[in-house]
mmCIF file of C-alpha atoms in Angstrom:
data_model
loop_
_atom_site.group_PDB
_atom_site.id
_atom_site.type_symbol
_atom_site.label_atom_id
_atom_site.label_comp_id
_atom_site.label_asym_id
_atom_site.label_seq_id
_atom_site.Cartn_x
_atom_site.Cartn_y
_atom_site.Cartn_z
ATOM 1 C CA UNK A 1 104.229 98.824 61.280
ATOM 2 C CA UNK A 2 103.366 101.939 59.678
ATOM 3 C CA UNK A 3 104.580 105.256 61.554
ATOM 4 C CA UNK A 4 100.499 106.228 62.182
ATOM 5 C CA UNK A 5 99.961 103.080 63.868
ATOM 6 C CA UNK A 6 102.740 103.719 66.209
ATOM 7 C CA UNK A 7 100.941 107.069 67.117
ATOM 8 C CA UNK A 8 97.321 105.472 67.601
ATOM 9 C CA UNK A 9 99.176 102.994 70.337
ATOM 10 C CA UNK A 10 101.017 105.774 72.316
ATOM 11 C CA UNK A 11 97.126 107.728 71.449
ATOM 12 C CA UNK A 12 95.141 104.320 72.670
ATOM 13 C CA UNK A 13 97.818 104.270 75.623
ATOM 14 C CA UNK A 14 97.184 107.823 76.552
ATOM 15 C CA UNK A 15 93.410 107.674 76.715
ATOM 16 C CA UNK A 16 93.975 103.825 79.202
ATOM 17 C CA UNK A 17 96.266 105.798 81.482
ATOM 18 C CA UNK A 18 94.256 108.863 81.947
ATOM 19 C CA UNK A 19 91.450 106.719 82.155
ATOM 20 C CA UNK A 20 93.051 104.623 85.240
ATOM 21 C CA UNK A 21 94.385 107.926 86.828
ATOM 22 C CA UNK A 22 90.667 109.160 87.083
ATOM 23 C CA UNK A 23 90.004 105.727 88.931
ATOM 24 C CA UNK A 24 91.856 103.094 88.859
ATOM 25 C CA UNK A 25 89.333 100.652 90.669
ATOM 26 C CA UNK A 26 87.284 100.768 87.159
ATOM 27 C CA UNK A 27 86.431 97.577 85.674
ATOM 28 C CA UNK A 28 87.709 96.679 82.723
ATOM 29 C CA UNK A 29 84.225 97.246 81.221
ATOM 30 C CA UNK A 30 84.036 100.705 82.246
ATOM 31 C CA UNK A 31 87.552 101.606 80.881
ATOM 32 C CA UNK A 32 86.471 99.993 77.591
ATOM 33 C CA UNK A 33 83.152 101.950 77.349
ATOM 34 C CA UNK A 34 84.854 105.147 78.539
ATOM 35 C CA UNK A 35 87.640 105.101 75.555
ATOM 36 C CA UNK A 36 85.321 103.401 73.509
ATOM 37 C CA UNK A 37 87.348 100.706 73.123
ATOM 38 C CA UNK A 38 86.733 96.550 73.416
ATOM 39 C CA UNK A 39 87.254 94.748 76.747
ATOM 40 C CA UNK A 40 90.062 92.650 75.042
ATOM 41 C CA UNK A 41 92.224 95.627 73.833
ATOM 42 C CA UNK A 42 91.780 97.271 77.148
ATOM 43 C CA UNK A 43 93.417 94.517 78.683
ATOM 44 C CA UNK A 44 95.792 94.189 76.143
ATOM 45 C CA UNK A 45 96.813 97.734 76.501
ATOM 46 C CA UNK A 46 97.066 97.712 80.471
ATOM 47 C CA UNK A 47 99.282 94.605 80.409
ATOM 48 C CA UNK A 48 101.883 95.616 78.242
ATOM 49 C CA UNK A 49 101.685 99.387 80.492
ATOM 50 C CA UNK A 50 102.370 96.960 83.261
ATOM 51 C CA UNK A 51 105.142 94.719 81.526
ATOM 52 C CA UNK A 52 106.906 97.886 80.448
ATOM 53 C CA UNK A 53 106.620 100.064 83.810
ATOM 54 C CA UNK A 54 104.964 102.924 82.100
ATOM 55 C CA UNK A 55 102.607 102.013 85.058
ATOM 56 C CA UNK A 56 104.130 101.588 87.887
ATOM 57 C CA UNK A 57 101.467 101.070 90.297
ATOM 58 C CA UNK A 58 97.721 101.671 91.300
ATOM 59 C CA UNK A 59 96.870 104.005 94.541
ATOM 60 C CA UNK A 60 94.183 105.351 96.394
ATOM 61 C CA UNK A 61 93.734 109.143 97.336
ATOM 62 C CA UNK A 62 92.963 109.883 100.717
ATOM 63 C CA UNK A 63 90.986 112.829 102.462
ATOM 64 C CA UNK A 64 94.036 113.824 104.672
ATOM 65 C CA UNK A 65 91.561 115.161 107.257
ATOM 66 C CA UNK A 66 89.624 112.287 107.776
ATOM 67 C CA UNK A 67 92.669 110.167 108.181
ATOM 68 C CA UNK A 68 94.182 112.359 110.574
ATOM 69 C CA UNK A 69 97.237 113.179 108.922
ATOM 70 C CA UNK A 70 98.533 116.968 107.200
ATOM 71 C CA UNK A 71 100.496 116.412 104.355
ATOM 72 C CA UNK A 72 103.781 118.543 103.776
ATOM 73 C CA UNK A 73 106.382 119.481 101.031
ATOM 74 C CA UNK A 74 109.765 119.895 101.326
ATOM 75 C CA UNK A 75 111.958 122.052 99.280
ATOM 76 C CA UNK A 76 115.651 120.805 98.835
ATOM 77 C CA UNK A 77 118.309 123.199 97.162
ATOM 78 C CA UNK A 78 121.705 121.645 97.278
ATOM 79 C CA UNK A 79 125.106 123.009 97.238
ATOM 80 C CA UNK A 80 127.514 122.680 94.784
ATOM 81 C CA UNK A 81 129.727 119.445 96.289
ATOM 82 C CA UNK A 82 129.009 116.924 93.924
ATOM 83 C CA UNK A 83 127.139 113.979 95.133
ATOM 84 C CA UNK A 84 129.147 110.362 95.353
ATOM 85 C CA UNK A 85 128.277 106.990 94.860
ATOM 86 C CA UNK A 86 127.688 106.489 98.020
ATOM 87 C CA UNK A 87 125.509 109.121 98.796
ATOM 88 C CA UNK A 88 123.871 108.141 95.725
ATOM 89 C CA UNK A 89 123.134 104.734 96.974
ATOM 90 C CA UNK A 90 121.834 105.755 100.113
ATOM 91 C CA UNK A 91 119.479 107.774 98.114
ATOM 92 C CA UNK A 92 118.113 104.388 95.686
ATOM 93 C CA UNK A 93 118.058 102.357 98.692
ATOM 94 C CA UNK A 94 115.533 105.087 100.567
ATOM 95 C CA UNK A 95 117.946 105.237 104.194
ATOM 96 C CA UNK A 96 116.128 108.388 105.078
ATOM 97 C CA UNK A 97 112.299 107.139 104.030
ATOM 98 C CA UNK A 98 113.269 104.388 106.059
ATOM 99 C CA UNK A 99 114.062 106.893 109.517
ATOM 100 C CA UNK A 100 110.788 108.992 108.210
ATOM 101 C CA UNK A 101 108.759 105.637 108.775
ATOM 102 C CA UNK A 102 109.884 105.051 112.430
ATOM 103 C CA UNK A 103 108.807 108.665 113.019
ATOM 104 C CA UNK A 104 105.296 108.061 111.582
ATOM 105 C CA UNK A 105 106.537 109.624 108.068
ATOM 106 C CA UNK A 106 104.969 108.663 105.151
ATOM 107 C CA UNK A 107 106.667 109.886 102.045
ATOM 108 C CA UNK A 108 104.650 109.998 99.061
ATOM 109 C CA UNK A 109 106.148 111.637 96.408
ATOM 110 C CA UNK A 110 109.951 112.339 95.923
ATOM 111 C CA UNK A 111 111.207 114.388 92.765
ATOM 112 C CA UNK A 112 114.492 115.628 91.531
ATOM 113 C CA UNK A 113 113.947 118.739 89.742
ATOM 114 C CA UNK A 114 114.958 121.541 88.121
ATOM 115 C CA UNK A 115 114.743 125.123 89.199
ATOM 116 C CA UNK A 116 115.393 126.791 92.233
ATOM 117 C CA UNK A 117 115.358 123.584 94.123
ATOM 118 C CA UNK A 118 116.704 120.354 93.545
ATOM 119 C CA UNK A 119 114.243 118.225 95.119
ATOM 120 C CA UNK A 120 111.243 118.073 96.173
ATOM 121 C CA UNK A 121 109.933 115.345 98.889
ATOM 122 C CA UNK A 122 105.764 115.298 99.385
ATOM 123 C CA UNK A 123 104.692 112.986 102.895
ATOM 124 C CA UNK A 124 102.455 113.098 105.469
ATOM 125 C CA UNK A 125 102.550 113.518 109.179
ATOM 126 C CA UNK A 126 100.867 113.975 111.969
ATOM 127 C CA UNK A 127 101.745 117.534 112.495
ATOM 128 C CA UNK A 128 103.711 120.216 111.902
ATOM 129 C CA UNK A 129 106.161 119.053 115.317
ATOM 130 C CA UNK A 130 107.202 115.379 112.888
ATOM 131 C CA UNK A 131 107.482 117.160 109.856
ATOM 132 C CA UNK A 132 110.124 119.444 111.336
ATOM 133 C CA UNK A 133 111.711 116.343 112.680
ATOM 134 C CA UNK A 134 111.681 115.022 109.400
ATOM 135 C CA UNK A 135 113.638 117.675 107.784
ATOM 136 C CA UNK A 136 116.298 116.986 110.492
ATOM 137 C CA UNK A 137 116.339 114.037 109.674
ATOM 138 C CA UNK A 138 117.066 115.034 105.967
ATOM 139 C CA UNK A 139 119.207 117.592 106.804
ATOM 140 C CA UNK A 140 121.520 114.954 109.138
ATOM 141 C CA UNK A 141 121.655 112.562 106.577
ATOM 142 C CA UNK A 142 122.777 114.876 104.172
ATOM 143 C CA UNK A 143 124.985 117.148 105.771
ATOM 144 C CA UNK A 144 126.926 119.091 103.964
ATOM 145 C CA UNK A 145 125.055 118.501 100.572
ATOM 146 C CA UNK A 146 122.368 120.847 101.266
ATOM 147 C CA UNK A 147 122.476 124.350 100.882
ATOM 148 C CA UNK A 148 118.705 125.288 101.692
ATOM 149 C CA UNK A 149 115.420 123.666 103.143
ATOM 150 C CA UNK A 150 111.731 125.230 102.958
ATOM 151 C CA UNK A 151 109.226 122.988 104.809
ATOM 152 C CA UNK A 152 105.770 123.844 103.174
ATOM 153 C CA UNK A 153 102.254 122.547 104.516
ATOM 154 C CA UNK A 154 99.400 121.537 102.009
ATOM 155 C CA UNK A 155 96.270 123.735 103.751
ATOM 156 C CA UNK A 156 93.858 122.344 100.507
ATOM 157 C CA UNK A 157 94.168 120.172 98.037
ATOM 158 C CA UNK A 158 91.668 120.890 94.836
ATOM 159 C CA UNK A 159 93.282 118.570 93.189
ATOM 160 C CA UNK A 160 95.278 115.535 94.025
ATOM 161 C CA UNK A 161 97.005 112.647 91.472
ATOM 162 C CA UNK A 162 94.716 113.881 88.778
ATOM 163 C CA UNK A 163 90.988 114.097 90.988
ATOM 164 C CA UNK A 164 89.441 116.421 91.820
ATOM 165 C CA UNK A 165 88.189 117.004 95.308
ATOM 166 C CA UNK A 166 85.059 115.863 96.303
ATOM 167 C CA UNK A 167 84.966 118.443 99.262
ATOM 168 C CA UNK A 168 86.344 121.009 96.618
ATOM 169 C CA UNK A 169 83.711 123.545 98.083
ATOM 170 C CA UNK A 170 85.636 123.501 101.397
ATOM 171 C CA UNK A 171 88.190 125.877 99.900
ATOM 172 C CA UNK A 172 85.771 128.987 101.099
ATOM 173 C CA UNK A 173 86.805 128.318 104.499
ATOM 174 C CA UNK A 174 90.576 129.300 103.763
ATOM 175 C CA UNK A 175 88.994 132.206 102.066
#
């Protein structure tokens, strides 16, 4: 296959996934119309996303508000002792998200990064009171491994997994 077809796949790829990002309820039909593409190729192309995990999964966003729930970010430097297999096991196998969801945790997002913090953990609770008790939690199970935690809270979201907010215009109140 010649090296310009190659780049119209990743290009015909590109245009699916942003497409299913901006809603990923759309029909098939929609998609297709949308990146002016057939109904057949749009499947096509979401299939083999699927079969080779460049998609991992579909989600909804959720007004955080309306479901009663303040979402928070935590900001994980570590120290220098280098992490061991075990530790890094107990990481893959989510011990702590699995303490977080007895407390009423749920953990959306988790990141290692670099920066001025190694990782960053995005989840929701109730309040401020369980999110503290979360970062105990982290801080417990990792003793000794972490060198700083900032607890942030999310006041507005404009944007959120690639959509804009509906409510955007609610913003002025924080103003």
């Amino acid at each position: 296959m010649a090296k310009s077809s190659f780049k119209q796949i990743e290009k015909d790829e590109k245009k699916i996934i942003l497409e299913l990002q901006r809603n990923a309820r759309g029909s098939i039909d929609k998609i297709a119309k949308r990146c002016n593409f057939s109904r057949q190729k749009v499947w096509r192309i979401m299939n083999k996303l699927e079969k080779n995990q460049k998609i991992w999964g579909y989600t909804a966003v959720a007004d955080d508000e309306k479901t009663g729930v303040k979402r928070y970010f935590v900001l994980i430097k570590r120290t220098t002792t280098p992490l061991t297999k075990d530790l890094a096991e107990k990481i893959i196998k989510r011990e702590v998200e699995k303490s977080a969801e007895a407390e009423g945790i749920t953990i959306e997002s988790s990141f290692f990064v670099h920066g001025n913090y190694d990782w960053i953990i995005c989840f929701t609770a109730e309040n401020i009171k369980y999110a503290k008790k979360f970062c105990g939690i982290i801080q417990n199970a990792y003793h000794g491994y972490i060198a700083d935690l900032s607890l942030l809270e999310n006041l507005f979201s404009i944007r959120n997994n690639n959509l804009l907010n509906p409510n955007k215009e609610g913003l002025k109140d924080f103003l």
